[in-house]
Amino acid sequence: MTDIITQMVADRRHLHQHPEEGWCEFQTTHFVVERLKTLGFEVLLGTDVILPEAVMGRDPAKVEKAMEDARAAGVPESFLEATGGYTGALGVWKTGRPGPVPALRFDIDCLAIEETSDPAHIPNAEGFRSKVPGMSHACGHDGHTAMLLGAARLLMQHRQELSGTVKLVFQPDEEGFTGAKAMLAAGVLQDPAPSEALALHVHSGTPSGTVLCGSGTFMAGCTLFRITVRG
């Protein structure tokens, strides 16, 4: 388990340095997909996991800039073409044995917030501050992504003990409130439907070692709507 924790810390610090806002997470999605494939997961991405008609708030100019940044960072053109311009991914592990279908869903986007320059801030003190001006993982989704990749590795270490099918959902645009809607509309929780679905969120106001839990709408965001005012 120690090696998984060490990897999660390294992954989180890498992701923290390369934050991407909603619908622009091409480098993050590539990082996730490559890791899942290495572990042996079947991976779906692009319009296989996102229904474009259900997407809101996606800025084509920002998306194109993010794709250019991804190319400059070494993300292969073949991968970017496979996304069809839409981020996020689904990892699936079929054990080949009948059983439950647990799903784990974590988010991958950042916030358009400049990271603090306070030298006491741990990313500054330990050298993994955001390298992207005006963007940071101020909400902790870098940690979420690293944890789900850690869970993927742990699952594969115990794959001979598992039954059923495991689904790992790496959701884009949590901050814009439309990533989940677009993934659900694309059918990521169908064929087969999960027997249970779990998610989490870090919380700076909760003491370390404490877990708050609930079900139903415990972690639900608000309903999103847009209005246009003319006058």
mmCIF file with all atom_site columns, C-alpha atoms in Angstrom:
data_model
loop_
_atom_site.group_PDB
_atom_site.id
_atom_site.type_symbol
_atom_site.label_atom_id
_atom_site.label_alt_id
_atom_site.label_comp_id
_atom_site.label_asym_id
_atom_site.label_entity_id
_atom_site.label_seq_id
_atom_site.pdbx_PDB_ins_code
_atom_site.Cartn_x
_atom_site.Cartn_y
_atom_site.Cartn_z
_atom_site.occupancy
_atom_site.B_iso_or_equiv
_atom_site.pdbx_formal_charge
_atom_site.auth_seq_id
_atom_site.auth_comp_id
_atom_site.auth_asym_id
_atom_site.auth_atom_id
_atom_site.pdbx_PDB_model_num
ATOM 1   C CA . MET A 1 1   ? 0.000   0.000   0.000   1.00 0.00 ? 1   MET A CA 1
ATOM 2   C CA . THR A 1 2   ? 2.908   2.336   0.671   1.00 0.00 ? 2   THR A CA 1
ATOM 3   C CA . ASP A 1 3   ? 3.907   2.322   -3.008  1.00 0.00 ? 3   ASP A CA 1
ATOM 4   C CA . ILE A 1 4   ? 0.355   3.278   -4.024  1.00 0.00 ? 4   ILE A CA 1
ATOM 5   C CA . ILE A 1 5   ? 0.334   6.200   -1.588  1.00 0.00 ? 5   ILE A CA 1
ATOM 6   C CA . THR A 1 6   ? 3.727   7.354   -2.863  1.00 0.00 ? 6   THR A CA 1
ATOM 7   C CA . GLN A 1 7   ? 2.415   7.221   -6.441  1.00 0.00 ? 7   GLN A CA 1
ATOM 8   C CA . MET A 1 8   ? -0.748  9.130   -5.483  1.00 0.00 ? 8   MET A CA 1
ATOM 9   C CA . VAL A 1 9   ? 1.317   11.911  -3.910  1.00 0.00 ? 9   VAL A CA 1
ATOM 10  C CA . ALA A 1 10  ? 3.490   12.144  -7.034  1.00 0.00 ? 10  ALA A CA 1
ATOM 11  C CA . ASP A 1 11  ? 0.434   12.115  -9.321  1.00 0.00 ? 11  ASP A CA 1
ATOM 12  C CA . ARG A 1 12  ? -1.321  14.773  -7.291  1.00 0.00 ? 12  ARG A CA 1
ATOM 13  C CA . ARG A 1 13  ? 1.714   17.052  -7.396  1.00 0.00 ? 13  ARG A CA 1
ATOM 14  C CA . HIS A 1 14  ? 2.090   16.584  -11.153 1.00 0.00 ? 14  HIS A CA 1
ATOM 15  C CA . LEU A 1 15  ? -1.590  17.371  -11.733 1.00 0.00 ? 15  LEU A CA 1
ATOM 16  C CA . HIS A 1 16  ? -1.422  20.334  -9.356  1.00 0.00 ? 16  HIS A CA 1
ATOM 17  C CA . GLN A 1 17  ? 1.255   21.905  -11.547 1.00 0.00 ? 17  GLN A CA 1
ATOM 18  C CA . HIS A 1 18  ? -0.832  21.464  -14.728 1.00 0.00 ? 18  HIS A CA 1
ATOM 19  C CA . PRO A 1 19  ? -4.394  22.578  -13.900 1.00 0.00 ? 19  PRO A CA 1
ATOM 20  C CA . GLU A 1 20  ? -7.009  22.759  -16.658 1.00 0.00 ? 20  GLU A CA 1
ATOM 21  C CA . GLU A 1 21  ? -10.487 24.240  -16.428 1.00 0.00 ? 21  GLU A CA 1
ATOM 22  C CA . GLY A 1 22  ? -13.715 22.549  -17.483 1.00 0.00 ? 22  GLY A CA 1
ATOM 23  C CA . TRP A 1 23  ? -13.855 21.134  -21.048 1.00 0.00 ? 23  TRP A CA 1
ATOM 24  C CA . CYS A 1 24  ? -10.149 21.944  -21.449 1.00 0.00 ? 24  CYS A CA 1
ATOM 25  C CA . GLU A 1 25  ? -8.651  18.991  -19.503 1.00 0.00 ? 25  GLU A CA 1
ATOM 26  C CA . PHE A 1 26  ? -6.838  17.351  -22.424 1.00 0.00 ? 26  PHE A CA 1
ATOM 27  C CA . GLN A 1 27  ? -3.478  16.901  -20.677 1.00 0.00 ? 27  GLN A CA 1
ATOM 28  C CA . THR A 1 28  ? -5.224  15.581  -17.575 1.00 0.00 ? 28  THR A CA 1
ATOM 29  C CA . THR A 1 29  ? -7.387  13.190  -19.599 1.00 0.00 ? 29  THR A CA 1
ATOM 30  C CA . HIS A 1 30  ? -4.334  11.897  -21.466 1.00 0.00 ? 30  HIS A CA 1
ATOM 31  C CA . PHE A 1 31  ? -2.504  11.371  -18.166 1.00 0.00 ? 31  PHE A CA 1
ATOM 32  C CA . VAL A 1 32  ? -5.476  9.392   -16.825 1.00 0.00 ? 32  VAL A CA 1
ATOM 33  C CA . VAL A 1 33  ? -6.036  7.339   -19.977 1.00 0.00 ? 33  VAL A CA 1
ATOM 34  C CA . GLU A 1 34  ? -2.395  6.299   -20.306 1.00 0.00 ? 34  GLU A CA 1
ATOM 35  C CA . ARG A 1 35  ? -2.310  5.152   -16.679 1.00 0.00 ? 35  ARG A CA 1
ATOM 36  C CA . LEU A 1 36  ? -5.564  3.197   -17.000 1.00 0.00 ? 36  LEU A CA 1
ATOM 37  C CA . LYS A 1 37  ? -4.369  1.457   -20.166 1.00 0.00 ? 37  LYS A CA 1
ATOM 38  C CA . THR A 1 38  ? -1.100  0.537   -18.479 1.00 0.00 ? 38  THR A CA 1
ATOM 39  C CA . LEU A 1 39  ? -3.064  -1.042  -15.633 1.00 0.00 ? 39  LEU A CA 1
ATOM 40  C CA . GLY A 1 40  ? -5.193  -3.054  -18.062 1.00 0.00 ? 40  GLY A CA 1
ATOM 41  C CA . PHE A 1 41  ? -8.484  -1.149  -18.030 1.00 0.00 ? 41  PHE A CA 1
ATOM 42  C CA . GLU A 1 42  ? -10.695 -0.772  -21.070 1.00 0.00 ? 42  GLU A CA 1
ATOM 43  C CA . VAL A 1 43  ? -10.897 2.984   -21.654 1.00 0.00 ? 43  VAL A CA 1
ATOM 44  C CA . LEU A 1 44  ? -13.617 5.062   -23.317 1.00 0.00 ? 44  LEU A CA 1
ATOM 45  C CA . LEU A 1 45  ? -13.309 8.770   -24.069 1.00 0.00 ? 45  LEU A CA 1
ATOM 46  C CA . GLY A 1 46  ? -14.588 11.527  -26.341 1.00 0.00 ? 46  GLY A CA 1
ATOM 47  C CA . THR A 1 47  ? -18.168 11.224  -27.524 1.00 0.00 ? 47  THR A CA 1
ATOM 48  C CA . ASP A 1 48  ? -18.297 7.682   -26.122 1.00 0.00 ? 48  ASP A CA 1
ATOM 49  C CA . VAL A 1 49  ? -18.517 9.300   -22.670 1.00 0.00 ? 49  VAL A CA 1
ATOM 50  C CA . ILE A 1 50  ? -19.772 12.817  -23.464 1.00 0.00 ? 50  ILE A CA 1
ATOM 51  C CA . LEU A 1 51  ? -23.002 13.737  -25.280 1.00 0.00 ? 51  LEU A CA 1
ATOM 52  C CA . PRO A 1 52  ? -22.177 17.061  -26.987 1.00 0.00 ? 52  PRO A CA 1
ATOM 53  C CA . GLU A 1 53  ? -25.827 18.153  -27.042 1.00 0.00 ? 53  GLU A CA 1
ATOM 54  C CA . ALA A 1 54  ? -25.884 18.036  -23.223 1.00 0.00 ? 54  ALA A CA 1
ATOM 55  C CA . VAL A 1 55  ? -22.772 20.212  -22.833 1.00 0.00 ? 55  VAL A CA 1
ATOM 56  C CA . MET A 1 56  ? -23.143 23.798  -21.630 1.00 0.00 ? 56  MET A CA 1
ATOM 57  C CA . GLY A 1 57  ? -20.573 26.544  -21.122 1.00 0.00 ? 57  GLY A CA 1
ATOM 58  C CA . ARG A 1 58  ? -17.947 25.035  -23.440 1.00 0.00 ? 58  ARG A CA 1
ATOM 59  C CA . ASP A 1 59  ? -15.918 27.837  -25.049 1.00 0.00 ? 59  ASP A CA 1
ATOM 60  C CA . PRO A 1 60  ? -14.561 26.628  -28.433 1.00 0.00 ? 60  PRO A CA 1
ATOM 61  C CA . ALA A 1 61  ? -11.720 29.179  -28.356 1.00 0.00 ? 61  ALA A CA 1
ATOM 62  C CA . LYS A 1 62  ? -10.580 27.983  -24.925 1.00 0.00 ? 62  LYS A CA 1
ATOM 63  C CA . VAL A 1 63  ? -10.869 24.367  -26.028 1.00 0.00 ? 63  VAL A CA 1
ATOM 64  C CA . GLU A 1 64  ? -8.705  24.992  -29.098 1.00 0.00 ? 64  GLU A CA 1
ATOM 65  C CA . LYS A 1 65  ? -6.115  26.796  -26.967 1.00 0.00 ? 65  LYS A CA 1
ATOM 66  C CA . ALA A 1 66  ? -6.109  23.879  -24.509 1.00 0.00 ? 66  ALA A CA 1
ATOM 67  C CA . MET A 1 67  ? -5.562  21.426  -27.362 1.00 0.00 ? 67  MET A CA 1
ATOM 68  C CA . GLU A 1 68  ? -2.641  23.521  -28.628 1.00 0.00 ? 68  GLU A CA 1
ATOM 69  C CA . ASP A 1 69  ? -1.176  23.538  -25.113 1.00 0.00 ? 69  ASP A CA 1
ATOM 70  C CA . ALA A 1 70  ? -1.603  19.767  -24.963 1.00 0.00 ? 70  ALA A CA 1
ATOM 71  C CA . ARG A 1 71  ? 0.244   19.334  -28.274 1.00 0.00 ? 71  ARG A CA 1
ATOM 72  C CA . ALA A 1 72  ? 3.067   21.524  -26.976 1.00 0.00 ? 72  ALA A CA 1
ATOM 73  C CA . ALA A 1 73  ? 3.212   19.363  -23.835 1.00 0.00 ? 73  ALA A CA 1
ATOM 74  C CA . GLY A 1 74  ? 3.644   16.206  -25.919 1.00 0.00 ? 74  GLY A CA 1
ATOM 75  C CA . VAL A 1 75  ? 0.099   14.832  -26.048 1.00 0.00 ? 75  VAL A CA 1
ATOM 76  C CA . PRO A 1 76  ? -0.125  12.853  -29.335 1.00 0.00 ? 76  PRO A CA 1
ATOM 77  C CA . GLU A 1 77  ? -2.294  14.197  -32.132 1.00 0.00 ? 77  GLU A CA 1
ATOM 78  C CA . SER A 1 78  ? -3.921  10.759  -32.424 1.00 0.00 ? 78  SER A CA 1
ATOM 79  C CA . PHE A 1 79  ? -5.128  11.063  -28.839 1.00 0.00 ? 79  PHE A CA 1
ATOM 80  C CA . LEU A 1 80  ? -6.532  14.559  -29.361 1.00 0.00 ? 80  LEU A CA 1
ATOM 81  C CA . GLU A 1 81  ? -8.361  13.330  -32.459 1.00 0.00 ? 81  GLU A CA 1
ATOM 82  C CA . ALA A 1 82  ? -9.805  10.444  -30.445 1.00 0.00 ? 82  ALA A CA 1
ATOM 83  C CA . THR A 1 83  ? -11.318 12.874  -27.941 1.00 0.00 ? 83  THR A CA 1
ATOM 84  C CA . GLY A 1 84  ? -13.274 14.656  -30.653 1.00 0.00 ? 84  GLY A CA 1
ATOM 85  C CA . GLY A 1 85  ? -12.662 17.817  -28.639 1.00 0.00 ? 85  GLY A CA 1
ATOM 86  C CA . TYR A 1 86  ? -14.302 16.503  -25.452 1.00 0.00 ? 86  TYR A CA 1
ATOM 87  C CA . THR A 1 87  ? -12.500 15.644  -22.239 1.00 0.00 ? 87  THR A CA 1
ATOM 88  C CA . GLY A 1 88  ? -13.154 13.051  -19.530 1.00 0.00 ? 88  GLY A CA 1
ATOM 89  C CA . ALA A 1 89  ? -12.778 9.287   -19.519 1.00 0.00 ? 89  ALA A CA 1
ATOM 90  C CA . LEU A 1 90  ? -14.329 6.050   -18.334 1.00 0.00 ? 90  LEU A CA 1
ATOM 91  C CA . GLY A 1 91  ? -12.235 3.111   -17.185 1.00 0.00 ? 91  GLY A CA 1
ATOM 92  C CA . VAL A 1 92  ? -13.898 -0.306  -17.179 1.00 0.00 ? 92  VAL A CA 1
ATOM 93  C CA . TRP A 1 93  ? -12.610 -3.551  -15.699 1.00 0.00 ? 93  TRP A CA 1
ATOM 94  C CA . LYS A 1 94  ? -14.627 -6.696  -16.479 1.00 0.00 ? 94  LYS A CA 1
ATOM 95  C CA . THR A 1 95  ? -13.575 -9.555  -14.249 1.00 0.00 ? 95  THR A CA 1
ATOM 96  C CA . GLY A 1 96  ? -15.359 -12.176 -16.329 1.00 0.00 ? 96  GLY A CA 1
ATOM 97  C CA . ARG A 1 97  ? -17.147 -13.395 -13.220 1.00 0.00 ? 97  ARG A CA 1
ATOM 98  C CA . PRO A 1 98  ? -20.772 -12.519 -12.331 1.00 0.00 ? 98  PRO A CA 1
ATOM 99  C CA . GLY A 1 99  ? -21.141 -9.965  -9.589  1.00 0.00 ? 99  GLY A CA 1
ATOM 100 C CA . PRO A 1 100 ? -21.880 -6.354  -8.657  1.00 0.00 ? 100 PRO A CA 1
ATOM 101 C CA . VAL A 1 101 ? -21.107 -3.285  -10.768 1.00 0.00 ? 101 VAL A CA 1
ATOM 102 C CA . PRO A 1 102 ? -19.606 -0.648  -8.478  1.00 0.00 ? 102 PRO A CA 1
ATOM 103 C CA . ALA A 1 103 ? -18.849 2.774   -9.981  1.00 0.00 ? 103 ALA A CA 1
ATOM 104 C CA . LEU A 1 104 ? -16.453 5.363   -8.597  1.00 0.00 ? 104 LEU A CA 1
ATOM 105 C CA . ARG A 1 105 ? -16.787 8.934   -9.879  1.00 0.00 ? 105 ARG A CA 1
ATOM 106 C CA . PHE A 1 106 ? -14.192 11.671  -9.302  1.00 0.00 ? 106 PHE A CA 1
ATOM 107 C CA . ASP A 1 107 ? -13.711 15.019  -11.074 1.00 0.00 ? 107 ASP A CA 1
ATOM 108 C CA . ILE A 1 108 ? -10.676 16.386  -12.932 1.00 0.00 ? 108 ILE A CA 1
ATOM 109 C CA . ASP A 1 109 ? -11.084 20.130  -13.625 1.00 0.00 ? 109 ASP A CA 1
ATOM 110 C CA . CYS A 1 110 ? -9.568  23.152  -11.892 1.00 0.00 ? 110 CYS A CA 1
ATOM 111 C CA . LEU A 1 111 ? -10.724 26.667  -11.041 1.00 0.00 ? 111 LEU A CA 1
ATOM 112 C CA . ALA A 1 112 ? -9.828  29.924  -12.791 1.00 0.00 ? 112 ALA A CA 1
ATOM 113 C CA . ILE A 1 113 ? -8.090  31.208  -9.661  1.00 0.00 ? 113 ILE A CA 1
ATOM 114 C CA . GLU A 1 114 ? -4.485  32.397  -9.319  1.00 0.00 ? 114 GLU A CA 1
ATOM 115 C CA . GLU A 1 115 ? -2.649  30.278  -6.768  1.00 0.00 ? 115 GLU A CA 1
ATOM 116 C CA . THR A 1 116 ? -1.464  32.160  -3.708  1.00 0.00 ? 116 THR A CA 1
ATOM 117 C CA . SER A 1 117 ? 2.147   33.327  -3.609  1.00 0.00 ? 117 SER A CA 1
ATOM 118 C CA . ASP A 1 118 ? 2.319   32.827  0.179   1.00 0.00 ? 118 ASP A CA 1
ATOM 119 C CA . PRO A 1 119 ? 5.658   31.069  0.805   1.00 0.00 ? 119 PRO A CA 1
ATOM 120 C CA . ALA A 1 120 ? 4.031   29.017  3.575   1.00 0.00 ? 120 ALA A CA 1
ATOM 121 C CA . HIS A 1 121 ? 1.575   27.530  1.065   1.00 0.00 ? 121 HIS A CA 1
ATOM 122 C CA . ILE A 1 122 ? 2.711   23.902  0.718   1.00 0.00 ? 122 ILE A CA 1
ATOM 123 C CA . PRO A 1 123 ? 2.873   23.845  -3.111  1.00 0.00 ? 123 PRO A CA 1
ATOM 124 C CA . ASN A 1 124 ? 5.120   26.925  -2.950  1.00 0.00 ? 124 ASN A CA 1
ATOM 125 C CA . ALA A 1 125 ? 7.222   25.588  -0.092  1.00 0.00 ? 125 ALA A CA 1
ATOM 126 C CA . GLU A 1 126 ? 7.700   22.169  -1.719  1.00 0.00 ? 126 GLU A CA 1
ATOM 127 C CA . GLY A 1 127 ? 7.971   23.203  -5.365  1.00 0.00 ? 127 GLY A CA 1
ATOM 128 C CA . PHE A 1 128 ? 4.776   22.043  -7.054  1.00 0.00 ? 128 PHE A CA 1
ATOM 129 C CA . ARG A 1 129 ? 2.866   25.300  -7.498  1.00 0.00 ? 129 ARG A CA 1
ATOM 130 C CA . SER A 1 130 ? 0.609   25.703  -10.539 1.00 0.00 ? 130 SER A CA 1
ATOM 131 C CA . LYS A 1 131 ? 2.566   26.491  -13.690 1.00 0.00 ? 131 LYS A CA 1
ATOM 132 C CA . VAL A 1 132 ? -0.492  27.931  -15.423 1.00 0.00 ? 132 VAL A CA 1
ATOM 133 C CA . PRO A 1 133 ? -1.170  31.628  -14.759 1.00 0.00 ? 133 PRO A CA 1
ATOM 134 C CA . GLY A 1 134 ? -4.664  32.274  -13.458 1.00 0.00 ? 134 GLY A CA 1
ATOM 135 C CA . MET A 1 135 ? -5.464  28.576  -12.955 1.00 0.00 ? 135 MET A CA 1
ATOM 136 C CA . SER A 1 136 ? -5.123  26.362  -9.903  1.00 0.00 ? 136 SER A CA 1
ATOM 137 C CA . HIS A 1 137 ? -6.547  23.261  -8.273  1.00 0.00 ? 137 HIS A CA 1
ATOM 138 C CA . ALA A 1 138 ? -8.003  25.369  -5.483  1.00 0.00 ? 138 ALA A CA 1
ATOM 139 C CA . CYS A 1 139 ? -10.865 22.894  -5.027  1.00 0.00 ? 139 CYS A CA 1
ATOM 140 C CA . GLY A 1 140 ? -8.718  19.778  -4.767  1.00 0.00 ? 140 GLY A CA 1
ATOM 141 C CA . HIS A 1 141 ? -9.628  17.906  -7.927  1.00 0.00 ? 141 HIS A CA 1
ATOM 142 C CA . ASP A 1 142 ? -5.952  17.105  -8.471  1.00 0.00 ? 142 ASP A CA 1
ATOM 143 C CA . GLY A 1 143 ? -6.199  15.058  -5.294  1.00 0.00 ? 143 GLY A CA 1
ATOM 144 C CA . HIS A 1 144 ? -9.444  13.470  -6.460  1.00 0.00 ? 144 HIS A CA 1
ATOM 145 C CA . THR A 1 145 ? -7.890  12.351  -9.752  1.00 0.00 ? 145 THR A CA 1
ATOM 146 C CA . ALA A 1 146 ? -4.807  10.989  -8.006  1.00 0.00 ? 146 ALA A CA 1
ATOM 147 C CA . MET A 1 147 ? -6.982  9.057   -5.544  1.00 0.00 ? 147 MET A CA 1
ATOM 148 C CA . LEU A 1 148 ? -9.054  7.414   -8.272  1.00 0.00 ? 148 LEU A CA 1
ATOM 149 C CA . LEU A 1 149 ? -5.880  6.397   -10.104 1.00 0.00 ? 149 LEU A CA 1
ATOM 150 C CA . GLY A 1 150 ? -4.664  4.967   -6.801  1.00 0.00 ? 150 GLY A CA 1
ATOM 151 C CA . ALA A 1 151 ? -7.932  3.064   -6.458  1.00 0.00 ? 151 ALA A CA 1
ATOM 152 C CA . ALA A 1 152 ? -7.466  1.729   -9.998  1.00 0.00 ? 152 ALA A CA 1
ATOM 153 C CA . ARG A 1 153 ? -4.042  0.388   -9.092  1.00 0.00 ? 153 ARG A CA 1
ATOM 154 C CA . LEU A 1 154 ? -5.331  -1.167  -5.874  1.00 0.00 ? 154 LEU A CA 1
ATOM 155 C CA . LEU A 1 155 ? -8.192  -2.854  -7.730  1.00 0.00 ? 155 LEU A CA 1
ATOM 156 C CA . MET A 1 156 ? -5.810  -4.383  -10.236 1.00 0.00 ? 156 MET A CA 1
ATOM 157 C CA . GLN A 1 157 ? -3.592  -5.698  -7.464  1.00 0.00 ? 157 GLN A CA 1
ATOM 158 C CA . HIS A 1 158 ? -6.655  -7.612  -6.191  1.00 0.00 ? 158 HIS A CA 1
ATOM 159 C CA . ARG A 1 159 ? -8.207  -8.429  -9.557  1.00 0.00 ? 159 ARG A CA 1
ATOM 160 C CA . GLN A 1 160 ? -8.162  -12.186 -8.955  1.00 0.00 ? 160 GLN A CA 1
ATOM 161 C CA . GLU A 1 161 ? -10.355 -11.671 -5.887  1.00 0.00 ? 161 GLU A CA 1
ATOM 162 C CA . LEU A 1 162 ? -12.958 -9.520  -7.663  1.00 0.00 ? 162 LEU A CA 1
ATOM 163 C CA . SER A 1 163 ? -16.176 -10.362 -9.448  1.00 0.00 ? 163 SER A CA 1
ATOM 164 C CA . GLY A 1 164 ? -18.508 -8.300  -11.584 1.00 0.00 ? 164 GLY A CA 1
ATOM 165 C CA . THR A 1 165 ? -17.519 -5.101  -13.392 1.00 0.00 ? 165 THR A CA 1
ATOM 166 C CA . VAL A 1 166 ? -15.858 -1.957  -12.055 1.00 0.00 ? 166 VAL A CA 1
ATOM 167 C CA . LYS A 1 167 ? -16.445 1.470   -13.608 1.00 0.00 ? 167 LYS A CA 1
ATOM 168 C CA . LEU A 1 168 ? -14.152 4.436   -12.913 1.00 0.00 ? 168 LEU A CA 1
ATOM 169 C CA . VAL A 1 169 ? -15.603 7.776   -14.034 1.00 0.00 ? 169 VAL A CA 1
ATOM 170 C CA . PHE A 1 170 ? -13.197 10.696  -14.523 1.00 0.00 ? 170 PHE A CA 1
ATOM 171 C CA . GLN A 1 171 ? -15.599 13.612  -14.931 1.00 0.00 ? 171 GLN A CA 1
ATOM 172 C CA . PRO A 1 172 ? -14.774 16.931  -16.608 1.00 0.00 ? 172 PRO A CA 1
ATOM 173 C CA . ASP A 1 173 ? -16.347 20.317  -15.829 1.00 0.00 ? 173 ASP A CA 1
ATOM 174 C CA . GLU A 1 174 ? -17.559 19.729  -12.294 1.00 0.00 ? 174 GLU A CA 1
ATOM 175 C CA . GLU A 1 175 ? -17.109 23.428  -11.596 1.00 0.00 ? 175 GLU A CA 1
ATOM 176 C CA . GLY A 1 176 ? -19.353 24.331  -14.534 1.00 0.00 ? 176 GLY A CA 1
ATOM 177 C CA . PHE A 1 177 ? -22.015 21.858  -13.365 1.00 0.00 ? 177 PHE A CA 1
ATOM 178 C CA . THR A 1 178 ? -22.475 20.252  -16.810 1.00 0.00 ? 178 THR A CA 1
ATOM 179 C CA . GLY A 1 179 ? -19.859 17.484  -16.922 1.00 0.00 ? 179 GLY A CA 1
ATOM 180 C CA . ALA A 1 180 ? -21.968 14.991  -14.982 1.00 0.00 ? 180 ALA A CA 1
ATOM 181 C CA . LYS A 1 181 ? -25.055 15.758  -17.062 1.00 0.00 ? 181 LYS A CA 1
ATOM 182 C CA . ALA A 1 182 ? -23.191 15.211  -20.333 1.00 0.00 ? 182 ALA A CA 1
ATOM 183 C CA . MET A 1 183 ? -21.673 11.934  -19.113 1.00 0.00 ? 183 MET A CA 1
ATOM 184 C CA . LEU A 1 184 ? -24.998 10.614  -17.865 1.00 0.00 ? 184 LEU A CA 1
ATOM 185 C CA . ALA A 1 185 ? -26.644 11.569  -21.166 1.00 0.00 ? 185 ALA A CA 1
ATOM 186 C CA . ALA A 1 186 ? -23.909 9.621   -22.993 1.00 0.00 ? 186 ALA A CA 1
ATOM 187 C CA . GLY A 1 187 ? -24.792 6.505   -20.983 1.00 0.00 ? 187 GLY A CA 1
ATOM 188 C CA . VAL A 1 188 ? -21.661 6.011   -18.863 1.00 0.00 ? 188 VAL A CA 1
ATOM 189 C CA . LEU A 1 189 ? -23.825 4.536   -16.114 1.00 0.00 ? 189 LEU A CA 1
ATOM 190 C CA . GLN A 1 190 ? -25.605 2.123   -18.418 1.00 0.00 ? 190 GLN A CA 1
ATOM 191 C CA . ASP A 1 191 ? -24.822 -1.257  -19.986 1.00 0.00 ? 191 ASP A CA 1
ATOM 192 C CA . PRO A 1 192 ? -24.307 -2.360  -17.287 1.00 0.00 ? 192 PRO A CA 1
ATOM 193 C CA . ALA A 1 193 ? -25.872 0.014   -14.780 1.00 0.00 ? 193 ALA A CA 1
ATOM 194 C CA . PRO A 1 194 ? -23.988 0.342   -11.480 1.00 0.00 ? 194 PRO A CA 1
ATOM 195 C CA . SER A 1 195 ? -25.203 -1.575  -8.469  1.00 0.00 ? 195 SER A CA 1
ATOM 196 C CA . GLU A 1 196 ? -23.824 1.311   -6.406  1.00 0.00 ? 196 GLU A CA 1
ATOM 197 C CA . ALA A 1 197 ? -21.987 4.553   -7.195  1.00 0.00 ? 197 ALA A CA 1
ATOM 198 C CA . LEU A 1 198 ? -19.556 6.284   -4.874  1.00 0.00 ? 198 LEU A CA 1
ATOM 199 C CA . ALA A 1 199 ? -17.942 9.721   -4.979  1.00 0.00 ? 199 ALA A CA 1
ATOM 200 C CA . LEU A 1 200 ? -16.064 11.981  -2.602  1.00 0.00 ? 200 LEU A CA 1
ATOM 201 C CA . HIS A 1 201 ? -14.800 15.521  -2.182  1.00 0.00 ? 201 HIS A CA 1
ATOM 202 C CA . VAL A 1 202 ? -11.994 16.842  -0.031  1.00 0.00 ? 202 VAL A CA 1
ATOM 203 C CA . HIS A 1 203 ? -13.095 19.494  2.468   1.00 0.00 ? 203 HIS A CA 1
ATOM 204 C CA . SER A 1 204 ? -10.721 22.007  3.988   1.00 0.00 ? 204 SER A CA 1
ATOM 205 C CA . GLY A 1 205 ? -13.034 22.625  6.929   1.00 0.00 ? 205 GLY A CA 1
ATOM 206 C CA . THR A 1 206 ? -12.956 19.016  8.141   1.00 0.00 ? 206 THR A CA 1
ATOM 207 C CA . PRO A 1 207 ? -10.124 17.887  10.446  1.00 0.00 ? 207 PRO A CA 1
ATOM 208 C CA . SER A 1 208 ? -7.688  15.315  9.044   1.00 0.00 ? 208 SER A CA 1
ATOM 209 C CA . GLY A 1 209 ? -8.792  11.773  9.798   1.00 0.00 ? 209 GLY A CA 1
ATOM 210 C CA . THR A 1 210 ? -12.496 12.708  9.726   1.00 0.00 ? 210 THR A CA 1
ATOM 211 C CA . VAL A 1 211 ? -14.915 11.501  7.048   1.00 0.00 ? 211 VAL A CA 1
ATOM 212 C CA . LEU A 1 212 ? -18.372 12.988  6.463   1.00 0.00 ? 212 LEU A CA 1
ATOM 213 C CA . CYS A 1 213 ? -20.721 10.728  4.544   1.00 0.00 ? 213 CYS A CA 1
ATOM 214 C CA . GLY A 1 214 ? -24.242 10.597  3.201   1.00 0.00 ? 214 GLY A CA 1
ATOM 215 C CA . SER A 1 215 ? -26.366 9.429   0.264   1.00 0.00 ? 215 SER A CA 1
ATOM 216 C CA . GLY A 1 216 ? -28.852 10.792  -2.230  1.00 0.00 ? 216 GLY A CA 1
ATOM 217 C CA . THR A 1 217 ? -28.254 14.514  -2.745  1.00 0.00 ? 217 THR A CA 1
ATOM 218 C CA . PHE A 1 218 ? -25.483 14.725  -0.130  1.00 0.00 ? 218 PHE A CA 1
ATOM 219 C CA . MET A 1 219 ? -22.959 15.931  -2.725  1.00 0.00 ? 219 MET A CA 1
ATOM 220 C CA . ALA A 1 220 ? -25.345 17.328  -5.339  1.00 0.00 ? 220 ALA A CA 1
ATOM 221 C CA . GLY A 1 221 ? -24.699 20.713  -6.892  1.00 0.00 ? 221 GLY A CA 1
ATOM 222 C CA . CYS A 1 222 ? -27.293 23.268  -7.844  1.00 0.00 ? 222 CYS A CA 1
ATOM 223 C CA . THR A 1 223 ? -29.449 23.105  -10.936 1.00 0.00 ? 223 THR A CA 1
ATOM 224 C CA . LEU A 1 224 ? -27.798 25.143  -13.680 1.00 0.00 ? 224 LEU A CA 1
ATOM 225 C CA . PHE A 1 225 ? -29.729 27.488  -15.900 1.00 0.00 ? 225 PHE A CA 1
ATOM 226 C CA . ARG A 1 226 ? -28.706 30.446  -18.040 1.00 0.00 ? 226 ARG A CA 1
ATOM 227 C CA . ILE A 1 227 ? -30.607 33.619  -18.798 1.00 0.00 ? 227 ILE A CA 1
ATOM 228 C CA . THR A 1 228 ? -30.052 36.348  -21.378 1.00 0.00 ? 228 THR A CA 1
ATOM 229 C CA . VAL A 1 229 ? -31.005 39.893  -20.450 1.00 0.00 ? 229 VAL A CA 1
ATOM 230 C CA . ARG A 1 230 ? -31.611 42.368  -23.275 1.00 0.00 ? 230 ARG A CA 1
ATOM 231 C CA . GLY A 1 231 ? -32.282 46.028  -22.726 1.00 0.00 ? 231 GLY A CA 1
#
